[in-house]
Every structure is written in structure tokens, then in C-alpha cells.
Backbone as a printed PyTorch tensor [residue, N CA C, xyz], in Angstrom:
tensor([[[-17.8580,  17.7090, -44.2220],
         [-17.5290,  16.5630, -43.3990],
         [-18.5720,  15.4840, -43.6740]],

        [[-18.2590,  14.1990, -43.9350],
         [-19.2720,  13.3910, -43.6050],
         [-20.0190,  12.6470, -42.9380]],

        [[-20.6440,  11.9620, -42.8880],
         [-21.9810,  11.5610, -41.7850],
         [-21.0800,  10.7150, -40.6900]],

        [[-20.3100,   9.5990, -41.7580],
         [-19.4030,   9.3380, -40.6210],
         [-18.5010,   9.9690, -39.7240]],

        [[-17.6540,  10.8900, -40.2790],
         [-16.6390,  11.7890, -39.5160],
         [-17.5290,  12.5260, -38.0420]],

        [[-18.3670,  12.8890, -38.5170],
         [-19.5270,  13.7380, -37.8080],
         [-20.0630,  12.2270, -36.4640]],

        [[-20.0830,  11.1980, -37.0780],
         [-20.7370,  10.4500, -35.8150],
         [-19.4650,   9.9590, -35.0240]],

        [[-18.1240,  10.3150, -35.5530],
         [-16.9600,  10.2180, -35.1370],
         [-16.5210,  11.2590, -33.7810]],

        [[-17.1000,  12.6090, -34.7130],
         [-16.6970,  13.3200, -33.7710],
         [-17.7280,  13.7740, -32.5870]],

        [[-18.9010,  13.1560, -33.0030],
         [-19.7000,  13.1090, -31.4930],
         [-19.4760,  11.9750, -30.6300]],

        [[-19.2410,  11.0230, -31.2420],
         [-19.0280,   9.8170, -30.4320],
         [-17.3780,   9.8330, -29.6080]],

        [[-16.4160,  10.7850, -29.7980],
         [-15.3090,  11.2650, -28.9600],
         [-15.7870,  12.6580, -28.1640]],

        [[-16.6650,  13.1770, -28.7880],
         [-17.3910,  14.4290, -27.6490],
         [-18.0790,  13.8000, -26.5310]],

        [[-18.6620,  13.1680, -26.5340],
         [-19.4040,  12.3250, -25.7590],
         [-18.2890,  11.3090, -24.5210]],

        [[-17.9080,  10.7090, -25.2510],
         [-16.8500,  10.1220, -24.4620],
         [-15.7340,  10.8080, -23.7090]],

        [[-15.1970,  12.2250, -24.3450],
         [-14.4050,  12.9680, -23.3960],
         [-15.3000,  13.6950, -22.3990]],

        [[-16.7270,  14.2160, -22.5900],
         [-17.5830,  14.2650, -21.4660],
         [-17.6420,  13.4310, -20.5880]],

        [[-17.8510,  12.7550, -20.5750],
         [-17.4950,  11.1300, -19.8360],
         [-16.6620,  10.9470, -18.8280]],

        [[-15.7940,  10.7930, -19.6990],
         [-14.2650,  10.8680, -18.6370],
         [-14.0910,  12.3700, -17.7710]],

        [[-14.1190,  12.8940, -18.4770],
         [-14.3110,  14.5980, -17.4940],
         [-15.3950,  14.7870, -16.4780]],

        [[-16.4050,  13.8820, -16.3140],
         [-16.8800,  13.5640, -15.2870],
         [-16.8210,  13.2860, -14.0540]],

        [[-15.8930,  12.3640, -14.4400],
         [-15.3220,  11.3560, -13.1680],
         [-13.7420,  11.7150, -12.9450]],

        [[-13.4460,  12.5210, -13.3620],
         [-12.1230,  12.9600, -13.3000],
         [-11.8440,  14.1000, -12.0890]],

        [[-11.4170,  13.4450, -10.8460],
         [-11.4920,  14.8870, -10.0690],
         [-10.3450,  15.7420, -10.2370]],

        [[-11.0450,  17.0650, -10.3090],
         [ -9.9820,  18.4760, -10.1960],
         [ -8.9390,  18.2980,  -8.9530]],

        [[ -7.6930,  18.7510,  -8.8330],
         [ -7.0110,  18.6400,  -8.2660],
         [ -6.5790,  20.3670,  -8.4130]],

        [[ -6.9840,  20.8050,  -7.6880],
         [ -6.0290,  22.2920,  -7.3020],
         [ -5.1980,  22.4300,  -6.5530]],

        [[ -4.6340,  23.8370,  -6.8470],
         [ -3.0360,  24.1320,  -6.0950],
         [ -3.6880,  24.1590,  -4.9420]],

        [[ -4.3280,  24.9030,  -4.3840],
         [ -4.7200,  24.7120,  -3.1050],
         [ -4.7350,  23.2510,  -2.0630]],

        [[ -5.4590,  22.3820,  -3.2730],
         [ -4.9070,  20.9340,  -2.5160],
         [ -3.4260,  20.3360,  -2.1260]],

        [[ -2.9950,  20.5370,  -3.3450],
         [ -1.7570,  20.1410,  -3.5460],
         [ -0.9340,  21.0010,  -2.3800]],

        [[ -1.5180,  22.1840,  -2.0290],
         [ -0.6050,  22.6560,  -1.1780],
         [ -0.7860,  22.4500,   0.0580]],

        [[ -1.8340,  22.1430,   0.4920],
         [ -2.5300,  21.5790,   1.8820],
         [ -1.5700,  19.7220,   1.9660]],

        [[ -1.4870,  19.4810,   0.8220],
         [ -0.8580,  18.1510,   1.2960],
         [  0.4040,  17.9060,   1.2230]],

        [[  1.2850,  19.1750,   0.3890],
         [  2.0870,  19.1910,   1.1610],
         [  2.7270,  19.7790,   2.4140]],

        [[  1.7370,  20.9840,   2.8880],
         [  2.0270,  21.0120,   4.4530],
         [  1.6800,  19.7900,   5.2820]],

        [[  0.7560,  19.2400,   5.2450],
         [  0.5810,  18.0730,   6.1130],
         [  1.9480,  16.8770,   5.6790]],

        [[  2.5330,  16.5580,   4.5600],
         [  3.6140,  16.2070,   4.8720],
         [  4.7080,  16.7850,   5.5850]],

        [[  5.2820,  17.7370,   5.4530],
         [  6.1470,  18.3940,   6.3130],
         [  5.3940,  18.1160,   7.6990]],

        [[  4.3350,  18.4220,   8.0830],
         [  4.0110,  18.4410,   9.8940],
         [  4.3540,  16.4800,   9.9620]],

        [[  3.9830,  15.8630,   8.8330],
         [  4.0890,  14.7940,   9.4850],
         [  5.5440,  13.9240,   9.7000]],

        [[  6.5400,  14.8080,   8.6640],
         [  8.0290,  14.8660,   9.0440],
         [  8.2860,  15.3440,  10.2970]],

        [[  7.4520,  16.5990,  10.5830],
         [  8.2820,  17.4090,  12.0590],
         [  7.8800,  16.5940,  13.0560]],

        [[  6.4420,  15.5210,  13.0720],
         [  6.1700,  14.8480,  14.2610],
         [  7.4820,  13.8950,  14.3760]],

        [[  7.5070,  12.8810,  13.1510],
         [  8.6540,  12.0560,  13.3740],
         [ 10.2320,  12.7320,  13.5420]],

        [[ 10.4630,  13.6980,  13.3590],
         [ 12.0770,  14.2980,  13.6510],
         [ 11.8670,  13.9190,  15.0140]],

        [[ 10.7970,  14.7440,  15.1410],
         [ 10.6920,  15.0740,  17.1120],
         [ 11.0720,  13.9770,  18.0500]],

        [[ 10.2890,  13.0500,  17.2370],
         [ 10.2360,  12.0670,  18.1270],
         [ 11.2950,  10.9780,  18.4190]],

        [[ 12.3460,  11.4090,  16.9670],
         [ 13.3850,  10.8690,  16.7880],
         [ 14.4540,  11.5810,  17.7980]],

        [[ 14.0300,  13.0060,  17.2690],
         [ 15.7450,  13.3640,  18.2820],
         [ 15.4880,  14.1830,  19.4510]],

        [[ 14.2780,  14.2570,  19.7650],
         [ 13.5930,  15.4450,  20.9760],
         [ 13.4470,  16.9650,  20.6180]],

        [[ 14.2010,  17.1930,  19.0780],
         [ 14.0690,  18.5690,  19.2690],
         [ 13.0050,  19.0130,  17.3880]],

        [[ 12.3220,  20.0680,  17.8140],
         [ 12.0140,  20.4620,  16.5940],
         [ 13.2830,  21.0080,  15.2050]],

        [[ 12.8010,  19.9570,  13.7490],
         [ 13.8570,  20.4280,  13.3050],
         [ 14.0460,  21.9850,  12.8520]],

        [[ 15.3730,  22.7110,  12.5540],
         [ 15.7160,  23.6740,  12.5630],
         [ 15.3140,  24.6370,  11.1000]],

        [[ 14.6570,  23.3820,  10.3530],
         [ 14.2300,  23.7930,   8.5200],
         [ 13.7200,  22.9640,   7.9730]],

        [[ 13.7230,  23.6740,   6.5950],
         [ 12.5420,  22.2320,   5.6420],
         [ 13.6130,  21.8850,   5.2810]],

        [[ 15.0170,  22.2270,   5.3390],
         [ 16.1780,  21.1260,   4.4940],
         [ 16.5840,  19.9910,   5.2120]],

        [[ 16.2180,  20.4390,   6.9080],
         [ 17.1570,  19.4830,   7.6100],
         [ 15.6850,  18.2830,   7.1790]],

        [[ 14.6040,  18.6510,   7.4190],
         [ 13.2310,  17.9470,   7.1850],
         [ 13.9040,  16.6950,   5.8320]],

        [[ 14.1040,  17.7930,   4.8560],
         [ 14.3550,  17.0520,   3.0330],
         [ 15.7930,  16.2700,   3.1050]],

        [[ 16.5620,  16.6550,   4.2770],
         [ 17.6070,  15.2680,   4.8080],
         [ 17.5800,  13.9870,   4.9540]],

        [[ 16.1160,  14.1580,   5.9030],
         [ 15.9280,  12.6260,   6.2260],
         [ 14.7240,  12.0670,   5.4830]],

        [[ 13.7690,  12.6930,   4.9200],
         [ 13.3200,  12.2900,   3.9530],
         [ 13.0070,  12.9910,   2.5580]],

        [[ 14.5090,  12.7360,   1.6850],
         [ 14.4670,  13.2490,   0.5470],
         [ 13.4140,  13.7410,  -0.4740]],

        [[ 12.0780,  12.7110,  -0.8310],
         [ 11.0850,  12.5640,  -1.0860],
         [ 10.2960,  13.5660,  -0.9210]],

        [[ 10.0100,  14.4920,   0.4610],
         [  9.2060,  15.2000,   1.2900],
         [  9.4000,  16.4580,  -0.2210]],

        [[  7.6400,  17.0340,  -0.6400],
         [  7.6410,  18.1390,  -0.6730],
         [  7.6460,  19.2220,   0.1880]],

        [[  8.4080,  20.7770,  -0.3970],
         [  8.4500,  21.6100,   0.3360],
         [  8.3690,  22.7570,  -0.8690]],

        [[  7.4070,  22.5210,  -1.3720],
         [  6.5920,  23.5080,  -2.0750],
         [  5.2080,  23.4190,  -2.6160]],

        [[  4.4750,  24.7290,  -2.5730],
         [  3.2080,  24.8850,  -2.7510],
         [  2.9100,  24.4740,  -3.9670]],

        [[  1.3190,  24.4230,  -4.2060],
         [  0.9760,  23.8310,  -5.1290],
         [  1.3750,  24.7320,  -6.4180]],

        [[  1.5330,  25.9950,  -6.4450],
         [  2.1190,  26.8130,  -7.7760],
         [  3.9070,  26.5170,  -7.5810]],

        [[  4.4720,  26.0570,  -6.8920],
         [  5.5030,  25.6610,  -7.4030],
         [  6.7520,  26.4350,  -6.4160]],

        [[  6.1870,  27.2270,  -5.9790],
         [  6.6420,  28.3050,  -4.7110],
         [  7.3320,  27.5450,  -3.4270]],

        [[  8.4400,  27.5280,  -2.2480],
         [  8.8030,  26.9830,  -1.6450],
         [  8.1750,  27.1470,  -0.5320]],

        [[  7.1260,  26.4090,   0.5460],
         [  6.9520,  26.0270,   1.8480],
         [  7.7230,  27.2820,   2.7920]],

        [[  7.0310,  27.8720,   3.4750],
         [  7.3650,  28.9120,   4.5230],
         [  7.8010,  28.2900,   6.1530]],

        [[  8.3730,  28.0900,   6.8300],
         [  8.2500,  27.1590,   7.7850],
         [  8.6840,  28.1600,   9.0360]],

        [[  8.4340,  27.9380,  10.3830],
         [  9.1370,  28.6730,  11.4180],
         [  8.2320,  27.7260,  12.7010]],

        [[  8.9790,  28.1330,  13.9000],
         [  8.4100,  27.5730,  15.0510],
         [  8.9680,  28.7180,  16.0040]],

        [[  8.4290,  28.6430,  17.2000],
         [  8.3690,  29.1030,  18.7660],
         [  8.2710,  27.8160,  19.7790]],

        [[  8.4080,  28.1860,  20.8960],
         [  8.1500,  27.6300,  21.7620],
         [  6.7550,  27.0450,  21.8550]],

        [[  6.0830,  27.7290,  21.5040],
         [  4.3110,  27.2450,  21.1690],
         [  4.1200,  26.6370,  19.8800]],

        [[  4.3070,  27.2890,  18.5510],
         [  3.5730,  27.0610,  17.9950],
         [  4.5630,  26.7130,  16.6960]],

        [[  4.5750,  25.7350,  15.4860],
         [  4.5550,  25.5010,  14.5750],
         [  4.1120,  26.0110,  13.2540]],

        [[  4.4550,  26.6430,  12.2360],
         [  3.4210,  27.2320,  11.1250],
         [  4.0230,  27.1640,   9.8100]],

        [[  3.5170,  26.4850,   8.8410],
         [  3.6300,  25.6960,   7.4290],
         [  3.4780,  26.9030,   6.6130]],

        [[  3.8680,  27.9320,   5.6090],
         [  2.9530,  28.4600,   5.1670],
         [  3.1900,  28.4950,   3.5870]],

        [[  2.1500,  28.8670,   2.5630],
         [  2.3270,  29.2850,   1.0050],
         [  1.8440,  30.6720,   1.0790]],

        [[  2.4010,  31.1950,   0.2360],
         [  2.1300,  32.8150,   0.1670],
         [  1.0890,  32.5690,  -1.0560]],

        [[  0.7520,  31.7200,  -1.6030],
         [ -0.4710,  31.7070,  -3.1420],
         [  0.7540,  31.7480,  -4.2010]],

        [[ -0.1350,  32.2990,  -4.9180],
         [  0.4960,  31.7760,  -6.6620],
         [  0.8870,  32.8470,  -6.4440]],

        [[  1.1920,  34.3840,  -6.1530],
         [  1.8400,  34.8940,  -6.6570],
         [  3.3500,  34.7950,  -5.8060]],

        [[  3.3230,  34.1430,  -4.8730],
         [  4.8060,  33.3380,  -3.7660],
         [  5.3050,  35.0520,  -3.1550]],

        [[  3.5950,  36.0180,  -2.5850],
         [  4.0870,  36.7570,  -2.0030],
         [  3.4120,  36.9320,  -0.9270]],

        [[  4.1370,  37.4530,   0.5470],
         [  2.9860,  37.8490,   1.4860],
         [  1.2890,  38.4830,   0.9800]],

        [[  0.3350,  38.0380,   1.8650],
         [ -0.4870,  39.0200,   1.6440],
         [ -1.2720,  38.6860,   0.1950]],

        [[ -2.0830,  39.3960,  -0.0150],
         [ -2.7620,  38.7670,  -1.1520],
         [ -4.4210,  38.3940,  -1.0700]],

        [[ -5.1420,  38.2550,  -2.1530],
         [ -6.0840,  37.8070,  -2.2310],
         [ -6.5760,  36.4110,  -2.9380]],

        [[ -7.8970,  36.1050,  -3.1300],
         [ -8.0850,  35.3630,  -4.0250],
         [ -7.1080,  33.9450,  -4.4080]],

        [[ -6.4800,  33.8090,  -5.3250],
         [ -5.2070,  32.9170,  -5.6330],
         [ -3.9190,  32.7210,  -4.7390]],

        [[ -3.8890,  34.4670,  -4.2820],
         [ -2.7160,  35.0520,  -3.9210],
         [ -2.9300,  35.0360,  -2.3660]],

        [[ -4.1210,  34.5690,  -1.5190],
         [ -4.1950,  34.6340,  -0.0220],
         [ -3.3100,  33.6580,   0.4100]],

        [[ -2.7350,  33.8990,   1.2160],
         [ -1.5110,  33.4370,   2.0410],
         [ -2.5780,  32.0770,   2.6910]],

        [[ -1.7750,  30.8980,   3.1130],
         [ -2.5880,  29.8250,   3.4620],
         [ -1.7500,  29.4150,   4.1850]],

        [[ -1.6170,  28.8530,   5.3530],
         [ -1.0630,  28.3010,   6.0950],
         [ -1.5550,  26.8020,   7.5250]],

        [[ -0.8760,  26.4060,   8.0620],
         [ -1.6930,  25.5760,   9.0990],
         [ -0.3660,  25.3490,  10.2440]],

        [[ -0.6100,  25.4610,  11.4010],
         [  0.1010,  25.5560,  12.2170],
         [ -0.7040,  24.4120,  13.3860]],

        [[  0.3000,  24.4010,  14.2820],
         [  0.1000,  23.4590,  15.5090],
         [  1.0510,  23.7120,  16.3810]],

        [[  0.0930,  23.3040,  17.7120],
         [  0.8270,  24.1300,  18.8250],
         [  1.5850,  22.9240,  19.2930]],

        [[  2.8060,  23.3580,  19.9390],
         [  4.2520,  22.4890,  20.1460],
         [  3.6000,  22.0260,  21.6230]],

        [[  2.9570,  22.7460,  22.4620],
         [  2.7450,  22.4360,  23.6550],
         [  0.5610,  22.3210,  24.2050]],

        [[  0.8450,  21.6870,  25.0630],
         [ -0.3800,  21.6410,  25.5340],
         [ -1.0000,  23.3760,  26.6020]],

        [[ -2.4060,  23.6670,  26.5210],
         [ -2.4150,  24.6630,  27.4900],
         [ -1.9990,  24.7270,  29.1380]],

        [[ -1.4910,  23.0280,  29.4170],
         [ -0.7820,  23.4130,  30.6460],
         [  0.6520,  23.5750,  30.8070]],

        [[  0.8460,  23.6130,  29.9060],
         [  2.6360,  23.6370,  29.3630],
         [  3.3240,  22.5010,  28.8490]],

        [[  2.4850,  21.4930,  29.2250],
         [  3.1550,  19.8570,  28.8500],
         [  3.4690,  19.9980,  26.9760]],

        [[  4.4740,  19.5310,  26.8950],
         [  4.7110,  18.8630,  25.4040],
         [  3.6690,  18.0550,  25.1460]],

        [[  2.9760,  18.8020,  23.7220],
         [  1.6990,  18.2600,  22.5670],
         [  2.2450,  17.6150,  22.0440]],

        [[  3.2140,  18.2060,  21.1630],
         [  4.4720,  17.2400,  19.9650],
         [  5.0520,  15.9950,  20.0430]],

        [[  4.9980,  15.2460,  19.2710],
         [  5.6990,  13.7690,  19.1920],
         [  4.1500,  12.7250,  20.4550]],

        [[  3.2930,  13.2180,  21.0300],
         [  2.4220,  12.4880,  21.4810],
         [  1.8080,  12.0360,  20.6110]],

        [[  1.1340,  10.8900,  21.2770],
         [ -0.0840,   9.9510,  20.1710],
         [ -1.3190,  11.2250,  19.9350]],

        [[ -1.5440,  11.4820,  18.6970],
         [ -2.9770,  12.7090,  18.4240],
         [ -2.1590,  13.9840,  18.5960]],

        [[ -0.8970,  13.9570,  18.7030],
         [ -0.8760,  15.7480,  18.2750],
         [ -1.3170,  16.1850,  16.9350]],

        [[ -0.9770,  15.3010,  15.8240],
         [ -0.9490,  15.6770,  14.5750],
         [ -2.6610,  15.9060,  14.4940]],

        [[ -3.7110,  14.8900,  15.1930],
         [ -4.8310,  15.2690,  15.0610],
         [ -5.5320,  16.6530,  15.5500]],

        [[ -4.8970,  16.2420,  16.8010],
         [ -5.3710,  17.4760,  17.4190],
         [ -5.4110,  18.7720,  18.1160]],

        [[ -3.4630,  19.3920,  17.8930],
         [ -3.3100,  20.5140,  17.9270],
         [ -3.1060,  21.8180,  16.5000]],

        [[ -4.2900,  20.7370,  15.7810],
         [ -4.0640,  22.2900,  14.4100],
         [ -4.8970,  23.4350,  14.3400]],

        [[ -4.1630,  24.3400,  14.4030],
         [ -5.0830,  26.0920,  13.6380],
         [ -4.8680,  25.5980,  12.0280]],

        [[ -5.5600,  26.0530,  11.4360],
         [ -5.9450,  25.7280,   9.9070],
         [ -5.9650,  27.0810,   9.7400]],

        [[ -5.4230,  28.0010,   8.1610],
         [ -5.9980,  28.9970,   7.8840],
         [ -6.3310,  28.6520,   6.3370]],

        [[ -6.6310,  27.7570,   5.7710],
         [ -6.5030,  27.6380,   4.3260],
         [ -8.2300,  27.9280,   3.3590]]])
């Protein structure tokens, strides 16, 4: 190789160091945390639209087509509610209960009601401030 090729190929080593610097990582884990927080922030507005929690992530992907409803490996969004409580979940990369490492189940939930029974949901700050986090 010659002297030039060689100051060629340090001077693109150098520069893809560079850029890989400032380049932030984006993991499934993120990706999957944001798209549960979209879905909760669909279920606040359903709520508030029609009084009732919706019944799925399809009726959710009805009104806003756009909305992801899958984890960051590509796996579909777990969803269910109660009378209390709300819960988003990804099973990990391997899209099964249970698991470790990659494969730990992650979820974030929020409670539908306040501890005196009053409706949390569709209020100003539920989204802030009725979440269990397990991620």
C-alpha cells in the first residue's frame, strides 16, 4: 500500500471514530420503553375522549394509525387492564414470558384509579404520576 493510501486510510479511521462518538446508541430496550409510553399516551387520550379504557392496541392503532405496538426486537406490545391498573408489556427479544438478560420481560403500568377510589385516568398528571415502571 502506499504512503498515500495509508494516510487515506487513517484519515477515514479517525474520522469514523469521530462520528461514533457522538453518535448515540439507541437500544431495543429504548425503543421499547417509547413505545409503551406511546400507547399509555393513546390510552390517556381514548379515555378522555370516550370515558372508557380502550378494549386493545388495535382499537388504540384505529385512531391513531401511526402508534407503535411493538417492542424494540420487533415483537408485538402486551396490553391488559383491571379496574386498577393498566400494564404495557414486551416479553424481550426472545417475545417470550419470563426470561433473562435480553429476554427479561419489561413492562410499565399505571393505576386507572386513585388510592381513594377516585378516577387517576384522563386527569391532568396521571400520565406523570400514576406509573409502576419495571424496565
Amino acid at each position: 500500500m502506499s504512503s498515500s493510501g495509508i494516510v487515506n486510510l487513517s484519515l477515514f479511521s479517525a474520522v469514523a471514530l469521530l462520528f461514533l462518538c457522538f453518535v448515540d446508541v439507541v437500544t431495543p430496550t429504548d425503543v421499547t420503553r417509547g413505545s409503551v409510553l406511546g400507547v399509555f399516551l393513546e390510552v390517556d387520550k381514548y379515555f378522555r375522549d370516550t370515558g372508557e379504557l380502550p378494549p386493545s392496541l388495535d382499537a388504540l392503532r384505529q385512531r391513531a394509525p401511526k402508534l407503535s405496538i411493538t417492542d424494540g426486537w420487533g415483537w408485538p406490545l402486551h396490553y391488559s387492564f383491571s379496574d386498577t391498573v393498566i400494564t404495557v408489556a414486551s416479553y424481550g427479544l426472545d417475545g417470550k414470558a419470563g426470561g433473562s438478560g435480553w429476554n427479561t420481560d419489561r413492562s410499565m403500568s399505571y393505576y386507572v384509579r386513585r388510592p381513594d377510589g377516585q378516577l387517576w385516568i384522563g386527569t391532568d398528571g396521571w400520565i406523570l404520576q400514576a406509573r409502576q415502571t419495571h424496565f
